[in-house]
Amino acid sequence: MALPLYSGRVSTPTMRPVIKIISKKIFRVKLHGSDMLLMLLTGAASGFFFYWHQSVDLDNGPMGYMFLCAVLFFWSLRKAETSGYLHQHTINKFETQKTIKTMKKLIITSILAATTLCVFAQKPSPALLNPTNHTLIMVDYQSQMAFATGNITIESLRSNAALVAGASKIFNIPTVVTTVAAKSFSGPVFPEITEFFPQATSGFLDRTTMNSWEDANVYKAVTGKGKKTIVLGGLWTSVCIVGPALSAINEGYNVYFITDACGDVSKEAHEQAVTRMVQAGAHPITAMQYLLELQRDWARSETYKSTTDLVKKYGGAYGIGIQYGQEMIKH
């Protein structure tokens, strides 16, 4: 994975001199104002398709440029035909028409082949998480629950929880934050969570049951999001994560859980809980993996800066690497 040292998409140079050179040097035809307008509109359409493919998470940006190439091919062929260029370099009219027909067939075949390759080879797996296909549930990131956590350092747990909470805000993920006995036992939520989800305005759902899936308010909040995939993170893995994970799977949900944003009283307890969930069909991921899977492409400039800023703050060595690269490598 390369360091994300740039932001924004690659800029497109002015099309006018490029098109003039292509038309004059390669096709040897004069470019009229109407043709220039057509090319500019085609370029705009290409850019729109490229942006649309990126925004809907299809990862098929080259499709837009293939559209532009197709129009350029047929336009240049038509100009060569109407200008008499092909006729001047062929024996007779019949041969000219045959040449044009053959060229069109080759162009169409090439475009169809490339389109098929682009659509089927670049389509991402439906098993990948994206900003619109899941609900995030953050469970019991509270002081008392963290005191006894032994499988991961508190520093790492807090940083990983921050990566998850930050990612959910950056990508507008439907999120449910739940607590257990907040006033009588477990205490306040981590400041790394309230940084992104202020308690006064985020509607934390407090409960008494250890399995949040059995709490009516939490269940209604999660199922009301309308997503059949859920992502879990929280404390403790063997109780408050296993419970909703297995319950959701039983109801037909696709479940992911963020292993390094979960904690338990011992390494053994955490690992056995992970094994149990995996055996039931849940999918383990990590906090950094979650964030980068949502970003997916550094050319997505809308979330580029927020993502790299989050990594620089909470991403450990990787974050320091990004900071170094952006400062030292000028471009």
Tab-separated table of C-alpha atoms in Angstrom:
chain	number	residue	atom	x	y	z
A	1	MET	CA	0.000	0.000	0.000
A	2	ALA	CA	1.613	3.222	-1.156
A	3	LEU	CA	1.699	6.303	1.027
A	4	PRO	CA	-1.137	8.680	0.103
A	5	LEU	CA	1.023	11.684	-0.682
A	6	TYR	CA	-1.343	13.418	-3.061
A	7	SER	CA	-4.873	14.691	-2.904
A	8	GLY	CA	-7.452	15.071	-5.625
A	9	ARG	CA	-7.760	13.515	-9.040
A	10	VAL	CA	-5.201	13.991	-11.782
A	11	SER	CA	-5.977	17.240	-13.561
A	12	THR	CA	-6.771	17.215	-17.261
A	13	PRO	CA	-4.713	19.557	-19.492
A	14	THR	CA	-6.409	21.962	-21.857
A	15	MET	CA	-7.974	19.902	-24.616
A	16	ARG	CA	-7.820	22.426	-27.457
A	17	PRO	CA	-4.122	22.149	-28.448
A	18	VAL	CA	-4.131	18.386	-27.896
A	19	ILE	CA	-7.124	17.849	-30.170
A	20	LYS	CA	-5.687	20.155	-32.828
A	21	ILE	CA	-2.397	18.267	-32.878
A	22	ILE	CA	-4.189	14.919	-33.136
A	23	SER	CA	-6.451	16.095	-35.934
A	24	LYS	CA	-3.706	17.837	-37.928
A	25	LYS	CA	-0.756	15.497	-37.495
A	26	ILE	CA	-2.440	12.110	-37.355
A	27	PHE	CA	-5.684	12.413	-39.311
A	28	ARG	CA	-4.641	15.436	-41.445
A	29	VAL	CA	-8.082	17.006	-41.345
A	30	LYS	CA	-9.083	20.507	-40.375
A	31	LEU	CA	-10.908	20.866	-37.084
A	32	HIS	CA	-13.959	23.145	-37.163
A	33	GLY	CA	-15.572	24.977	-34.261
A	34	SER	CA	-18.490	22.532	-34.048
A	35	ASP	CA	-16.064	19.630	-33.820
A	36	MET	CA	-14.173	21.359	-31.027
A	37	LEU	CA	-17.446	21.855	-29.129
A	38	LEU	CA	-18.262	18.174	-29.586
A	39	MET	CA	-14.899	17.153	-28.188
A	40	LEU	CA	-15.211	19.469	-25.192
A	41	LEU	CA	-18.699	18.148	-24.426
A	42	THR	CA	-17.413	14.615	-24.798
A	43	GLY	CA	-14.584	15.357	-22.382
A	44	ALA	CA	-17.068	16.801	-19.889
A	45	ALA	CA	-19.234	13.695	-20.222
A	46	SER	CA	-16.167	11.508	-19.722
A	47	GLY	CA	-15.252	13.384	-16.561
A	48	PHE	CA	-18.822	13.042	-15.282
A	49	PHE	CA	-18.830	9.286	-15.860
A	50	PHE	CA	-15.438	8.976	-14.156
A	51	TYR	CA	-16.696	10.901	-11.103
A	52	TRP	CA	-19.983	8.955	-11.031
A	53	HIS	CA	-18.244	5.587	-11.087
A	54	GLN	CA	-16.004	6.707	-8.216
A	55	SER	CA	-18.829	8.123	-6.105
A	56	VAL	CA	-21.042	5.034	-6.339
A	57	ASP	CA	-18.103	2.784	-5.422
A	58	LEU	CA	-17.973	0.858	-8.689
A	59	ASP	CA	-14.221	1.339	-9.063
A	60	ASN	CA	-14.684	1.489	-12.852
A	61	GLY	CA	-13.365	4.982	-13.501
A	62	PRO	CA	-11.712	3.966	-16.830
A	63	MET	CA	-15.193	3.426	-18.280
A	64	GLY	CA	-15.585	7.181	-18.684
A	65	TYR	CA	-12.325	7.463	-20.597
A	66	MET	CA	-13.285	4.531	-22.781
A	67	PHE	CA	-16.414	6.453	-23.713
A	68	LEU	CA	-14.272	9.416	-24.725
A	69	CYS	CA	-11.966	7.177	-26.776
A	70	ALA	CA	-14.934	5.638	-28.587
A	71	VAL	CA	-16.231	9.055	-29.647
A	72	LEU	CA	-12.758	10.172	-30.722
A	73	PHE	CA	-12.320	7.028	-32.829
A	74	PHE	CA	-15.615	7.399	-34.678
A	75	TRP	CA	-15.231	11.154	-35.074
A	76	SER	CA	-11.747	10.794	-36.595
A	77	LEU	CA	-12.915	7.998	-38.869
A	78	ARG	CA	-15.834	10.095	-40.061
A	79	LYS	CA	-13.581	13.101	-40.694
A	80	ALA	CA	-11.165	10.933	-42.667
A	81	GLU	CA	-14.062	9.586	-44.727
A	82	THR	CA	-15.760	12.904	-45.488
A	83	SER	CA	-12.491	14.746	-46.198
A	84	GLY	CA	-11.508	12.237	-48.864
A	85	TYR	CA	-8.320	11.314	-47.023
A	86	LEU	CA	-9.004	7.586	-47.182
A	87	HIS	CA	-10.091	7.760	-50.826
A	88	GLN	CA	-6.833	9.483	-51.736
A	89	HIS	CA	-4.851	6.601	-50.248
A	90	THR	CA	-6.888	3.700	-51.626
A	91	ILE	CA	-7.339	2.315	-55.143
A	92	ASN	CA	-11.083	2.910	-55.593
A	93	LYS	CA	-14.323	3.822	-53.854
A	94	PHE	CA	-15.167	0.174	-53.139
A	95	GLU	CA	-11.883	-0.293	-51.328
A	96	THR	CA	-12.476	2.920	-49.362
A	97	GLN	CA	-15.869	1.695	-48.128
A	98	LYS	CA	-14.418	-1.720	-47.325
A	99	THR	CA	-11.587	-0.122	-45.348
A	100	ILE	CA	-13.995	2.047	-43.365
A	101	LYS	CA	-16.276	-0.898	-42.640
A	102	THR	CA	-13.348	-3.008	-41.437
A	103	MET	CA	-12.037	-0.212	-39.237
A	104	LYS	CA	-15.447	0.277	-37.631
A	105	LYS	CA	-15.710	-3.429	-36.869
A	106	LEU	CA	-12.266	-3.452	-35.290
A	107	ILE	CA	-13.040	-0.380	-33.204
A	108	ILE	CA	-16.373	-1.762	-31.975
A	109	THR	CA	-14.808	-5.133	-31.151
A	110	SER	CA	-11.975	-3.478	-29.234
A	111	ILE	CA	-14.351	-1.265	-27.268
A	112	LEU	CA	-16.653	-4.158	-26.404
A	113	ALA	CA	-13.722	-6.289	-25.283
A	114	ALA	CA	-12.265	-3.502	-23.181
A	115	THR	CA	-15.664	-2.677	-21.683
A	116	THR	CA	-16.258	-6.306	-20.755
A	117	LEU	CA	-12.833	-6.514	-19.154
A	118	CYS	CA	-13.380	-3.289	-17.238
A	119	VAL	CA	-16.832	-4.233	-15.970
A	120	PHE	CA	-16.049	-7.785	-14.932
A	121	ALA	CA	-12.382	-7.507	-13.956
A	122	GLN	CA	-12.640	-4.317	-11.906
A	123	LYS	CA	-15.948	-4.863	-10.128
A	124	PRO	CA	-15.198	-5.038	-6.390
A	125	SER	CA	-16.349	-7.984	-4.308
A	126	PRO	CA	-19.711	-7.549	-2.555
A	127	ALA	CA	-17.924	-8.835	0.550
A	128	LEU	CA	-16.039	-5.516	0.773
A	129	LEU	CA	-17.483	-2.878	3.065
A	130	ASN	CA	-18.396	0.490	1.583
A	131	PRO	CA	-20.005	3.630	3.051
A	132	THR	CA	-23.541	2.615	2.083
A	133	ASN	CA	-23.831	-1.109	2.755
A	134	HIS	CA	-23.655	-1.489	6.538
A	135	THR	CA	-24.486	-0.245	10.024
A	136	LEU	CA	-21.790	0.232	12.672
A	137	ILE	CA	-22.500	-0.705	16.307
A	138	MET	CA	-20.066	0.603	18.929
A	139	VAL	CA	-20.607	-1.283	22.176
A	140	ASP	CA	-19.673	-0.202	25.713
A	141	TYR	CA	-16.468	1.759	25.208
A	142	GLN	CA	-16.614	2.749	28.879
A	143	SER	CA	-14.102	3.227	31.676
A	144	GLN	CA	-15.099	0.310	33.902
A	145	MET	CA	-15.131	-2.103	30.952
A	146	ALA	CA	-11.622	-0.980	29.991
A	147	PHE	CA	-10.118	-1.396	33.475
A	148	ALA	CA	-10.107	-5.201	33.254
A	149	THR	CA	-9.179	-5.481	29.565
A	150	GLY	CA	-6.052	-7.619	29.252
A	151	ASN	CA	-5.665	-8.760	25.645
A	152	ILE	CA	-4.644	-5.352	24.296
A	153	THR	CA	-3.051	-2.247	25.788
A	154	ILE	CA	-5.463	0.519	26.692
A	155	GLU	CA	-3.491	2.928	24.488
A	156	SER	CA	-3.929	0.721	21.431
A	157	LEU	CA	-7.574	0.042	22.234
A	158	ARG	CA	-8.343	3.750	22.498
A	159	SER	CA	-6.501	4.577	19.257
A	160	ASN	CA	-8.255	1.797	17.363
A	161	ALA	CA	-11.636	2.836	18.719
A	162	ALA	CA	-10.862	6.376	17.527
A	163	LEU	CA	-10.050	5.106	14.014
A	164	VAL	CA	-13.397	3.328	13.878
A	165	ALA	CA	-15.406	6.250	15.260
A	166	GLY	CA	-13.591	8.701	12.996
A	167	ALA	CA	-14.149	6.533	9.943
A	168	SER	CA	-17.865	6.345	10.664
A	169	LYS	CA	-18.068	10.137	10.776
A	170	ILE	CA	-15.943	10.729	7.675
A	171	PHE	CA	-17.995	8.341	5.557
A	172	ASN	CA	-21.386	9.049	7.182
A	173	ILE	CA	-21.912	5.468	8.313
A	174	PRO	CA	-25.239	4.771	10.074
A	175	THR	CA	-23.968	4.257	13.625
A	176	VAL	CA	-25.436	3.109	16.928
A	177	VAL	CA	-23.466	3.825	20.129
A	178	THR	CA	-24.616	1.824	23.115
A	179	THR	CA	-23.609	1.750	26.794
A	180	VAL	CA	-24.369	-0.499	29.728
A	181	ALA	CA	-25.296	0.821	33.188
A	182	ALA	CA	-23.577	4.112	32.432
A	183	LYS	CA	-24.661	5.873	35.638
A	184	SER	CA	-24.521	2.968	38.086
A	185	PHE	CA	-21.468	0.913	37.070
A	186	SER	CA	-19.609	1.240	33.755
A	187	GLY	CA	-19.023	4.977	33.713
A	188	PRO	CA	-18.331	7.454	30.896
A	189	VAL	CA	-17.595	6.680	27.250
A	190	PHE	CA	-14.024	6.993	25.941
A	191	PRO	CA	-13.159	10.571	24.931
A	192	GLU	CA	-12.005	9.156	21.560
A	193	ILE	CA	-15.624	8.195	20.913
A	194	THR	CA	-17.211	11.422	22.167
A	195	GLU	CA	-14.751	13.380	19.993
A	196	PHE	CA	-16.782	12.211	17.019
A	197	PHE	CA	-20.078	11.444	18.759
A	198	PRO	CA	-20.772	14.058	21.457
A	199	GLN	CA	-22.901	12.426	24.121
A	200	ALA	CA	-25.297	15.346	24.359
A	201	THR	CA	-26.339	15.091	20.713
A	202	SER	CA	-25.598	11.499	19.684
A	203	GLY	CA	-28.344	9.654	21.527
A	204	PHE	CA	-26.326	6.935	23.249
A	205	LEU	CA	-28.536	3.957	24.063
A	206	ASP	CA	-28.033	2.775	27.635
A	207	ARG	CA	-29.235	-0.689	28.611
A	208	THR	CA	-29.040	-3.382	31.286
A	209	THR	CA	-28.777	-6.515	29.156
A	210	MET	CA	-25.312	-7.820	28.277
A	211	ASN	CA	-26.487	-8.811	24.785
A	212	SER	CA	-27.456	-5.535	23.144
A	213	TRP	CA	-29.502	-7.444	20.541
A	214	GLU	CA	-31.954	-8.304	23.336
A	215	ASP	CA	-32.492	-4.651	24.218
A	216	ALA	CA	-35.616	-3.346	22.484
A	217	ASN	CA	-34.247	0.143	21.831
A	218	VAL	CA	-30.917	-1.056	20.423
A	219	TYR	CA	-32.601	-3.707	18.286
A	220	LYS	CA	-35.036	-1.142	16.878
A	221	ALA	CA	-32.231	1.340	16.193
A	222	VAL	CA	-30.089	-1.224	14.338
A	223	THR	CA	-32.816	-2.918	12.307
A	224	GLY	CA	-34.363	0.461	11.541
A	225	LYS	CA	-31.270	1.451	9.544
A	226	GLY	CA	-32.327	-1.022	6.855
A	227	LYS	CA	-28.855	-2.522	6.333
A	228	LYS	CA	-28.356	-6.288	6.235
A	229	THR	CA	-24.659	-5.997	7.112
A	230	ILE	CA	-23.482	-4.867	10.529
A	231	VAL	CA	-20.022	-4.107	11.892
A	232	LEU	CA	-19.317	-4.521	15.627
A	233	GLY	CA	-16.640	-3.190	17.941
A	234	GLY	CA	-16.541	-2.885	21.711
A	235	LEU	CA	-16.020	-4.402	25.143
A	236	TRP	CA	-15.949	-7.236	26.074
A	237	THR	CA	-15.458	-9.512	23.085
A	238	SER	CA	-16.696	-12.717	24.731
A	239	VAL	CA	-19.909	-11.204	26.070
A	240	CYS	CA	-21.073	-7.941	24.548
A	241	ILE	CA	-19.747	-8.641	21.039
A	242	VAL	CA	-20.433	-12.371	20.764
A	243	GLY	CA	-24.038	-11.844	21.894
A	244	PRO	CA	-25.188	-9.442	19.151
A	245	ALA	CA	-22.946	-11.095	16.544
A	246	LEU	CA	-24.498	-14.544	16.920
A	247	SER	CA	-27.990	-13.099	17.337
A	248	ALA	CA	-27.721	-11.031	14.156
A	249	ILE	CA	-26.348	-13.963	12.169
A	250	ASN	CA	-29.307	-16.025	13.344
A	251	GLU	CA	-31.620	-13.418	11.831
A	252	GLY	CA	-29.854	-13.453	8.473
A	253	TYR	CA	-27.472	-10.524	8.926
A	254	ASN	CA	-23.946	-10.442	7.514
A	255	VAL	CA	-21.672	-9.652	10.487
A	256	TYR	CA	-18.175	-8.168	10.671
A	257	PHE	CA	-16.312	-7.436	13.896
A	258	ILE	CA	-13.215	-5.300	14.429
A	259	THR	CA	-10.824	-7.481	16.384
A	260	ASP	CA	-8.345	-4.838	17.525
A	261	ALA	CA	-11.137	-2.478	18.535
A	262	CYS	CA	-12.496	-5.196	20.850
A	263	GLY	CA	-11.128	-6.128	24.242
A	264	ASP	CA	-11.597	-8.801	26.894
A	265	VAL	CA	-10.318	-9.768	30.331
A	266	SER	CA	-7.603	-11.992	28.854
A	267	LYS	CA	-6.007	-12.979	25.581
A	268	GLU	CA	-7.613	-16.404	25.906
A	269	ALA	CA	-11.090	-14.954	26.387
A	270	HIS	CA	-10.700	-12.660	23.368
A	271	GLU	CA	-9.286	-15.334	21.072
A	272	GLN	CA	-11.922	-17.916	21.948
A	273	ALA	CA	-14.643	-15.335	21.324
A	274	VAL	CA	-13.110	-14.540	17.926
A	275	THR	CA	-12.995	-18.258	17.083
A	276	ARG	CA	-16.611	-18.735	18.102
A	277	MET	CA	-17.832	-15.850	15.941
A	278	VAL	CA	-15.774	-16.940	12.929
A	279	GLN	CA	-17.168	-20.467	13.239
A	280	ALA	CA	-20.662	-18.990	13.240
A	281	GLY	CA	-19.922	-17.089	10.001
A	282	ALA	CA	-18.794	-13.629	11.171
A	283	HIS	CA	-15.885	-11.864	9.463
A	284	PRO	CA	-12.921	-10.476	11.464
A	285	ILE	CA	-11.295	-7.208	10.350
A	286	THR	CA	-9.062	-4.568	11.962
A	287	ALA	CA	-9.616	-0.881	12.643
A	288	MET	CA	-7.145	0.317	10.011
A	289	GLN	CA	-8.538	-2.171	7.527
A	290	TYR	CA	-12.034	-0.797	8.168
A	291	LEU	CA	-10.945	2.781	7.502
A	292	LEU	CA	-8.939	1.998	4.356
A	293	GLU	CA	-11.620	-0.305	2.966
A	294	LEU	CA	-14.048	2.596	3.117
A	295	GLN	CA	-11.592	5.009	1.473
A	296	ARG	CA	-10.487	2.346	-1.059
A	297	ASP	CA	-9.059	4.844	-3.557
A	298	TRP	CA	-6.780	7.788	-2.738
A	299	ALA	CA	-8.230	9.618	-5.739
A	300	ARG	CA	-11.465	10.096	-3.767
A	301	SER	CA	-10.554	13.615	-2.832
A	302	GLU	CA	-13.753	14.299	-0.868
A	303	THR	CA	-12.531	12.099	1.993
A	304	TYR	CA	-8.776	12.086	1.325
A	305	LYS	CA	-7.744	14.808	3.771
A	306	SER	CA	-10.053	13.680	6.574
A	307	THR	CA	-8.839	10.099	6.240
A	308	THR	CA	-5.138	10.957	6.251
A	309	ASP	CA	-5.617	13.418	9.137
A	310	LEU	CA	-7.324	10.682	11.150
A	311	VAL	CA	-4.479	8.251	10.414
A	312	LYS	CA	-1.843	10.826	11.330
A	313	LYS	CA	-3.539	11.351	14.691
A	314	TYR	CA	-4.428	7.769	15.623
A	315	GLY	CA	-2.650	5.513	13.135
A	316	GLY	CA	0.626	4.972	14.997
A	317	ALA	CA	3.684	4.348	12.814
A	318	TYR	CA	1.658	4.507	9.612
A	319	GLY	CA	0.382	7.939	10.588
A	320	ILE	CA	3.915	9.157	11.270
A	321	GLY	CA	4.911	7.817	7.855
A	322	ILE	CA	2.187	9.849	6.155
A	323	GLN	CA	3.212	12.967	8.067
A	324	TYR	CA	6.849	12.455	7.051
A	325	GLY	CA	6.006	11.815	3.419
A	326	GLN	CA	3.776	14.870	3.078
A	327	GLU	CA	6.373	17.109	4.697
A	328	MET	CA	9.541	15.793	3.072
A	329	ILE	CA	8.416	14.735	-0.400
A	330	LYS	CA	7.436	17.823	-2.348
A	331	HIS	CA	5.336	17.383	-5.469
